[in-house]
Amino acid sequence: MKWSSSLKTKRMIMFWSKMLIVALQTGLYGCLWYQHYKDLMPFEYFRRGNWAIVGLYAVFILVFSRAFGALKVGYLKTWDIMYSQFLTILCVNGVTYLQLSLINGDWKFLDNSGPMFFLCLLDFMLVLAWALFMRWIYAIIYPPHEMLLIYGQISPDVIIQKIESRKDKYHVKEKIPLLAGMDVVYAKILKYHAVLIGDIPVQERNQLIKYCFEQNIRCYGIPKITDIMIRHSESIDLFDTPLLLFRNNGLTYRQMFVKRTMDIAISLAGILLSSPVMLLIAAAVKCYDGGPVFYRQKRQTKDAREFEILKFRSMIVDSEKNGARLAKEHDNRITPVGRVIRRLHFDELPQLFNILKGDMAFVGPRPERKEITEEYQRAIPEFPYRLKVKAGLTGYAQVYGQYNTVPYDKLKLDLTYITNYSLWLDIKLMILTVRILFQKEKSEGVDDTQETALKKE
């Protein structure tokens, strides 16, 4: 009970710290409204009207902060928090300024944007100080969880390596194999406040989850593919027995129509805006070795249909004379120009034409070659499940995974997108894609001993 009470106090501290930053940002906007924008409106607001305008700003902050994870101090790294806060500030103040423009009803009001830009600057300075301070507070009140890892026949080394990459949050203090016996595992669990259940058989996993629930012990689990499907199912309460509905048919017609319309608009805009950059890259690729500017390769999209993907060539001309394979971490086939454009993901820009043509979507699972899909399928029979939607330029696996993420984990990320699809999720992933341009691990190749992303035992 003492530990539970302490946990409630910690959560209360974090909750009110989040409310504080929302209140401070709202206060800044309130000052701007009362001192400047209020007098520019065509009619006078009474007291409650002013409160409503300022209160709506607080609602915008909460909505966009939740969407981008801008208040997840401790859960996200400091850089990710700042990026999410930056996006939140831009969206909130952008929507607010649009709202004020509509209320004013005069297009000349758009020239009065200086104070709003100043508010953005003040907001960002404020959240920077808040994020750094609260990160320090979080480290004090939430020391890293000392965890017990329970694993099956699969080696736990990979998951331990991933967990230990966030030493500020997690520490696997001890690991125990399921073969030690359930009674021994139960006894070990009681010594910890947190347990990580690895990829073990469903029956034993269910028993361990129930035991942790009974003992009020924090439990982390690696989801199986069916878990992802269940998590986003629809609940039906027509009977006294709960039912879960799995539609399993990809996107609806309405979703596909809206998604395709958005893809056409964004690809056209992207081609126009990026054309100067694409011309410079084309010139650099051509001048380096005189070879072709573009690289074409057959890939698979929805329902396993093949199409020819278009990319800027980033490797030497005869890079695949010994067969096609993924780029390695230290790949001598990559040219100096290619290394730069791959680092920035600019080699993918020509795929805007694939999107415009309809072979790809802007957001979706990354397209694979038929040969690689078949190889992955031999190891992971469920791998073709990701072909229920069009392949994408960016996607859930690209934002939350890495270039060298193993196929099984990429499949689970792609299925999370497919089973949880919404227009807002597409917009969110597009915005978050900008962040990965500056993260080196997102473009790192596979290990030098690998031909594909499958790990060799």
XYZ file of C-alpha atoms in Angstrom:
457
model
C 0.000 0.000 0.000
C 2.864 2.365 0.776
C 4.340 1.858 -2.705
C 0.902 2.395 -4.266
C 0.451 5.644 -2.327
C 3.890 6.830 -3.417
C 3.023 6.060 -7.038
C -0.158 8.133 -6.791
C 1.870 11.075 -5.461
C 4.317 10.815 -8.360
C 1.507 10.694 -10.892
C -0.117 13.691 -9.249
C 3.147 15.656 -9.563
C 3.425 14.837 -13.258
C -0.244 15.603 -13.890
C -0.124 19.050 -12.321
C 3.164 19.835 -14.047
C 1.416 19.196 -17.379
C -1.533 21.332 -16.343
C 0.924 24.071 -15.324
C 2.576 24.314 -18.746
C -0.844 24.324 -20.433
C -1.980 27.086 -18.062
C 1.170 29.151 -18.665
C 0.822 28.904 -22.454
C -2.852 29.756 -22.199
C -1.956 32.719 -19.997
C 0.451 34.055 -22.604
C -2.230 33.818 -25.256
C -4.731 35.423 -22.896
C -2.435 38.420 -22.482
C -2.052 38.685 -26.254
C -5.817 38.453 -26.739
C -6.694 41.107 -24.173
C -3.835 43.460 -25.061
C -3.951 43.202 -28.861
C -6.328 40.973 -30.824
C -9.455 41.683 -28.761
C -9.545 45.299 -29.975
C -9.190 44.224 -33.614
C -12.395 42.205 -33.623
C -15.438 43.703 -35.425
C -17.628 43.409 -32.309
C -17.028 43.582 -28.578
C -16.751 40.436 -26.474
C -18.268 40.331 -23.006
C -16.507 38.685 -20.066
C -17.616 35.109 -20.745
C -16.954 35.528 -24.454
C -13.348 36.421 -23.725
C -13.062 33.448 -21.399
C -14.407 31.177 -24.138
C -11.847 32.429 -26.671
C -8.957 31.912 -24.236
C -10.374 28.594 -23.000
C -10.610 27.285 -26.562
C -6.869 27.914 -26.898
C -6.274 25.628 -23.890
C -8.420 22.953 -25.559
C -6.297 23.233 -28.731
C -3.136 22.762 -26.651
C -4.501 19.635 -24.969
C -5.723 18.119 -28.255
C -2.515 18.669 -30.215
C -0.289 17.795 -27.247
C -2.060 14.466 -26.959
C -1.812 13.850 -30.699
C 1.949 14.487 -30.840
C 2.854 13.213 -27.368
C 4.151 16.669 -26.391
C 3.502 16.125 -22.679
C 5.043 12.648 -22.387
C 8.028 13.717 -20.314
C 10.109 10.674 -19.381
C 8.360 8.427 -21.889
C 9.994 10.214 -24.825
C 13.552 11.444 -25.104
C 14.128 15.163 -24.515
C 14.730 15.782 -28.238
C 11.481 14.014 -29.139
C 9.593 16.031 -26.519
C 10.959 19.282 -27.951
C 10.089 18.274 -31.497
C 6.572 17.306 -30.422
C 6.206 20.589 -28.549
C 7.424 22.482 -31.618
C 4.766 20.802 -33.764
C 2.117 21.439 -31.119
C 2.984 25.142 -30.878
C 2.904 25.570 -34.657
C -0.426 23.760 -35.001
C -2.111 25.431 -32.027
C -1.042 28.947 -32.951
C -1.701 28.324 -36.641
C -5.251 27.093 -35.992
C -5.819 29.930 -33.504
C -4.652 32.549 -35.978
C -6.941 31.058 -38.623
C -9.779 31.215 -36.101
C -9.061 34.893 -35.352
C -8.909 35.661 -39.081
C -12.329 34.093 -39.633
C -13.805 35.990 -36.687
C -12.342 39.261 -37.970
C -13.689 38.588 -41.467
C -11.139 40.826 -43.196
C -8.257 39.393 -45.249
C -6.139 42.395 -44.227
C -6.076 40.821 -40.770
C -3.551 38.305 -42.154
C -0.975 41.087 -42.166
C -1.251 41.227 -38.369
C 0.706 38.009 -37.781
C 3.734 39.524 -36.005
C 2.343 39.136 -32.459
C 1.435 35.507 -33.138
C 4.993 34.753 -34.302
C 6.267 36.390 -31.125
C 3.882 34.199 -29.116
C 5.315 31.094 -30.847
C 8.818 32.159 -29.807
C 7.782 32.767 -26.190
C 5.911 29.449 -26.101
C 8.923 27.531 -27.352
C 11.277 29.160 -24.843
C 8.786 28.383 -22.086
C 8.314 24.711 -23.008
C 12.071 24.264 -23.449
C 12.686 25.383 -19.875
C 9.717 23.294 -18.680
C 10.823 20.130 -20.523
C 14.392 20.291 -19.204
C 13.233 20.973 -15.642
C 10.575 18.261 -15.677
C 13.015 15.776 -17.220
C 15.224 16.367 -14.181
C 12.257 15.998 -11.811
C 11.123 12.837 -13.601
C 14.557 11.247 -13.198
C 14.362 11.905 -9.453
C 10.851 10.626 -8.768
C 10.922 7.843 -11.370
C 14.266 6.036 -11.184
C 14.715 3.304 -13.823
C 12.462 0.276 -13.335
C 14.444 -2.763 -12.227
C 12.813 -5.494 -14.245
C 12.644 -9.258 -14.328
C 12.736 -10.636 -17.874
C 10.945 -13.931 -18.479
C 11.898 -15.535 -21.785
C 11.211 -18.702 -23.740
C 13.237 -20.484 -26.397
C 14.179 -17.258 -28.223
C 17.368 -15.602 -26.967
C 16.581 -12.532 -24.803
C 19.751 -10.671 -25.835
C 18.093 -8.565 -28.570
C 15.247 -7.313 -26.378
C 17.682 -6.643 -23.506
C 19.823 -4.552 -25.852
C 16.772 -2.512 -26.878
C 15.578 -2.057 -23.299
C 19.026 -0.999 -22.101
C 19.124 1.721 -24.783
C 16.750 3.609 -22.457
C 18.667 3.228 -19.214
C 16.904 6.320 -17.944
C 13.665 4.276 -17.797
C 14.432 0.556 -17.685
C 17.029 -1.832 -16.347
C 16.789 -5.598 -16.786
C 18.282 -6.682 -13.482
C 17.603 -10.364 -13.862
C 16.393 -12.795 -16.503
C 14.856 -16.205 -16.009
C 13.890 -18.866 -18.583
C 10.371 -20.269 -18.618
C 11.969 -23.711 -18.426
C 12.845 -22.989 -14.787
C 9.235 -23.829 -13.965
C 6.193 -21.685 -13.185
C 6.581 -21.954 -9.397
C 10.148 -20.647 -9.585
C 9.072 -17.834 -11.951
C 6.183 -16.843 -9.642
C 8.579 -16.598 -6.690
C 10.949 -14.392 -8.700
C 8.138 -12.086 -9.841
C 7.293 -11.191 -6.231
C 10.751 -9.622 -5.817
C 10.132 -6.993 -8.513
C 7.780 -4.100 -9.190
C 8.063 -4.605 -12.970
C 8.139 -7.706 -15.173
C 8.887 -8.036 -18.881
C 7.313 -11.066 -20.534
C 9.154 -12.069 -23.690
C 7.952 -14.100 -26.656
C 6.656 -17.161 -24.819
C 3.721 -19.564 -25.492
C 0.261 -18.026 -25.081
C -0.927 -20.345 -22.297
C 2.009 -19.577 -19.989
C 1.914 -15.892 -20.919
C -1.751 -15.614 -19.931
C -1.021 -17.236 -16.565
C 1.823 -14.789 -15.882
C -0.245 -11.750 -16.886
C -3.065 -12.815 -14.547
C -0.591 -13.402 -11.723
C 0.945 -9.932 -12.180
C -2.571 -8.459 -12.208
C -3.424 -10.199 -8.926
C -0.206 -8.958 -7.295
C -0.500 -5.363 -8.650
C 2.842 -5.741 -10.442
C 3.602 -3.645 -13.515
C 3.760 -5.959 -16.522
C 5.305 -5.345 -19.955
C 4.678 -7.769 -22.792
C 5.886 -8.242 -26.354
C 2.683 -8.441 -28.451
C 2.027 -11.228 -30.873
C 0.402 -10.553 -34.255
C -3.021 -11.642 -32.991
C -2.654 -9.242 -30.037
C -2.361 -6.329 -32.460
C -5.488 -7.461 -34.302
C -7.435 -7.827 -31.054
C -6.281 -4.474 -29.677
C -8.024 -2.536 -32.431
C -11.142 -4.656 -32.777
C -14.668 -3.277 -32.408
C -16.596 -4.108 -29.241
C -20.190 -5.343 -29.640
C -22.533 -5.231 -26.636
C -25.702 -6.731 -28.121
C -25.691 -9.742 -25.825
C -24.793 -10.552 -22.234
C -21.584 -12.065 -23.645
C -19.109 -9.447 -24.964
C -18.123 -9.888 -28.616
C -15.176 -8.507 -30.566
C -15.485 -7.809 -34.293
C -12.482 -8.167 -36.603
C -13.330 -6.849 -40.067
C -9.995 -7.954 -41.573
C -10.630 -6.303 -44.936
C -8.207 -3.396 -44.922
C -9.519 0.100 -45.647
C -13.162 0.878 -46.434
C -14.135 2.426 -49.785
C -14.633 5.836 -48.153
C -11.212 5.651 -46.499
C -9.557 4.642 -49.781
C -11.265 7.518 -51.641
C -10.196 10.140 -49.098
C -6.687 8.687 -48.893
C -6.269 8.666 -52.675
C -7.536 12.241 -52.984
C -5.042 13.368 -50.357
C -2.226 11.421 -52.066
C -2.854 13.170 -55.402
C -2.915 16.616 -53.793
C 0.200 16.051 -51.672
C 2.233 14.398 -54.443
C 1.488 17.251 -56.862
C 2.436 19.835 -54.242
C 5.519 17.824 -53.276
C 6.727 17.546 -56.881
C 6.337 21.295 -57.421
C 8.039 22.291 -54.167
C 10.881 19.772 -54.354
C 11.635 20.122 -58.080
C 14.646 22.466 -57.516
C 16.118 20.003 -55.007
C 15.482 17.047 -57.330
C 17.202 18.862 -60.205
C 20.275 19.504 -58.034
C 20.413 15.870 -56.906
C 20.005 14.629 -60.486
C 22.888 16.850 -61.608
C 25.107 15.673 -58.721
C 24.410 11.973 -59.413
C 25.095 12.412 -63.139
C 28.262 14.454 -62.655
C 29.810 12.004 -60.194
C 30.185 8.977 -62.495
C 28.098 9.707 -65.590
C 25.721 6.829 -64.831
C 21.931 6.898 -64.848
C 20.246 9.346 -62.495
C 17.389 7.077 -61.477
C 17.283 3.590 -60.039
C 14.312 1.399 -60.951
C 13.321 -1.832 -59.285
C 10.202 -4.004 -59.150
C 8.433 -3.887 -55.794
C 5.126 -5.169 -54.431
C 2.152 -3.055 -53.397
C -1.468 -3.863 -52.428
C -2.533 -7.474 -53.097
C 1.059 -8.316 -54.110
C 0.783 -6.370 -57.393
C 4.227 -5.507 -58.770
C 5.232 -2.035 -59.932
C 8.478 -0.256 -60.788
C 9.673 1.949 -57.952
C 11.658 5.091 -58.789
C 14.563 6.382 -56.689
C 17.661 8.503 -57.166
C 20.627 6.187 -57.724
C 22.754 6.190 -54.573
C 25.083 3.278 -55.431
C 27.644 2.520 -58.100
C 26.314 1.526 -61.537
C 26.910 -2.241 -61.202
C 25.928 -2.466 -57.546
C 23.659 -5.486 -58.090
C 25.735 -7.500 -60.531
C 25.934 -10.243 -57.863
C 22.229 -10.003 -57.019
C 20.019 -7.483 -55.253
C 20.467 -7.063 -51.505
C 19.793 -4.455 -48.822
C 22.367 -1.781 -48.067
C 24.772 -2.765 -45.306
C 26.068 -0.632 -42.454
C 29.480 -0.220 -44.138
C 28.526 -0.681 -47.781
C 31.259 0.251 -50.278
C 28.700 0.280 -53.094
C 27.242 3.596 -51.882
C 28.678 6.645 -53.666
C 29.624 9.874 -51.814
C 26.561 11.591 -53.301
C 24.444 8.593 -52.405
C 25.633 8.653 -48.810
C 24.378 12.221 -48.399
C 20.994 11.762 -50.061
C 20.404 8.458 -48.250
C 21.224 10.115 -44.928
C 18.537 12.745 -45.638
C 16.181 10.245 -47.357
C 16.216 12.500 -50.446
C 16.862 9.465 -52.644
C 13.169 8.650 -52.081
C 11.840 11.913 -53.598
C 11.136 10.485 -57.097
C 8.584 8.166 -55.464
C 6.265 11.171 -55.468
C 5.680 10.219 -59.126
C 4.824 6.652 -58.032
C 2.270 8.124 -55.622
C 0.776 10.381 -58.291
C 0.507 7.405 -60.644
C -1.320 5.378 -57.992
C 1.200 2.591 -57.415
C 1.957 3.867 -53.935
C 0.330 5.935 -51.194
C 2.082 8.630 -49.202
C 1.615 6.574 -46.016
C 1.709 2.794 -45.920
C 4.040 -0.202 -45.492
C 7.328 0.156 -47.349
C 7.319 -1.868 -50.605
C 9.521 -4.959 -50.741
C 10.811 -6.989 -53.671
C 8.885 -10.176 -54.424
C 11.960 -12.309 -53.723
C 12.492 -10.758 -50.296
C 8.798 -11.035 -49.418
C 8.907 -14.747 -50.284
C 12.059 -15.221 -48.198
C 10.491 -13.435 -45.227
C 7.292 -15.449 -45.685
C 9.181 -18.709 -45.292
C 10.317 -17.531 -41.859
C 7.170 -15.497 -41.050
C 4.030 -16.943 -42.745
C 2.008 -13.839 -41.780
C 4.330 -11.401 -43.593
C 1.973 -10.939 -46.628
C -0.686 -9.520 -44.257
C 0.922 -6.104 -44.768
C -0.173 -6.177 -48.430
C -3.802 -5.392 -47.526
C -3.072 -1.714 -48.286
C -0.915 0.164 -50.803
C 2.794 0.491 -50.165
C 3.854 3.912 -48.884
C 6.649 6.460 -49.065
C 6.539 6.718 -45.288
C 4.630 4.762 -42.706
C 4.226 3.570 -39.149
C 7.251 1.281 -39.386
C 9.386 4.083 -40.848
C 8.487 6.537 -38.073
C 8.644 4.141 -35.130
C 11.087 1.591 -36.509
C 14.448 1.728 -38.253
C 15.887 0.763 -41.637
C 17.380 -2.412 -40.147
C 14.417 -3.358 -37.921
C 13.822 -7.107 -38.207
C 10.922 -8.132 -40.517
C 8.772 -9.577 -37.701
C 8.819 -6.269 -35.826
C 8.184 -4.309 -39.042
C 5.202 -6.556 -39.742
C 3.738 -5.805 -36.311
C 4.240 -2.073 -36.844
C 2.602 -2.234 -40.285
C -0.338 -4.213 -38.904
C -0.744 -1.624 -36.154
C -1.189 0.973 -38.904
C -3.571 -1.159 -41.007
C -5.830 -2.172 -38.121
C -5.855 1.321 -36.597
C -6.106 3.389 -39.796
C -7.583 6.879 -39.741
C -7.079 10.051 -41.759
C -5.640 11.740 -38.680
C -3.114 8.895 -38.252
C -1.920 9.523 -41.830
C -1.529 13.249 -41.152
C 0.282 12.565 -37.879
C 2.739 10.150 -39.541
C 3.429 12.659 -42.333
C 4.299 15.328 -39.778
C 6.435 12.958 -37.685
C 8.312 11.842 -40.813
C 10.180 15.157 -40.780
C 11.756 14.127 -37.479
C 13.406 10.985 -38.869
C 15.372 13.012 -41.423
C 17.684 14.012 -38.578
C 17.987 10.635 -36.872
C 20.975 8.602 -38.020
C 19.596 5.263 -36.795
C 16.658 5.596 -39.194
C 18.958 5.247 -42.206
C 21.547 2.767 -40.879
C 21.942 -0.321 -43.061
C 21.723 -3.936 -41.992
C 24.678 -5.654 -40.381
C 27.601 -6.425 -42.688
C 26.925 -10.181 -42.347
C 23.322 -9.893 -43.581
C 21.835 -9.975 -47.076
C 18.325 -9.044 -45.891
C 16.885 -7.721 -42.615
C 16.469 -11.287 -41.295
C 18.910 -11.895 -38.465
C 21.240 -14.831 -38.894
C 21.271 -17.211 -35.967
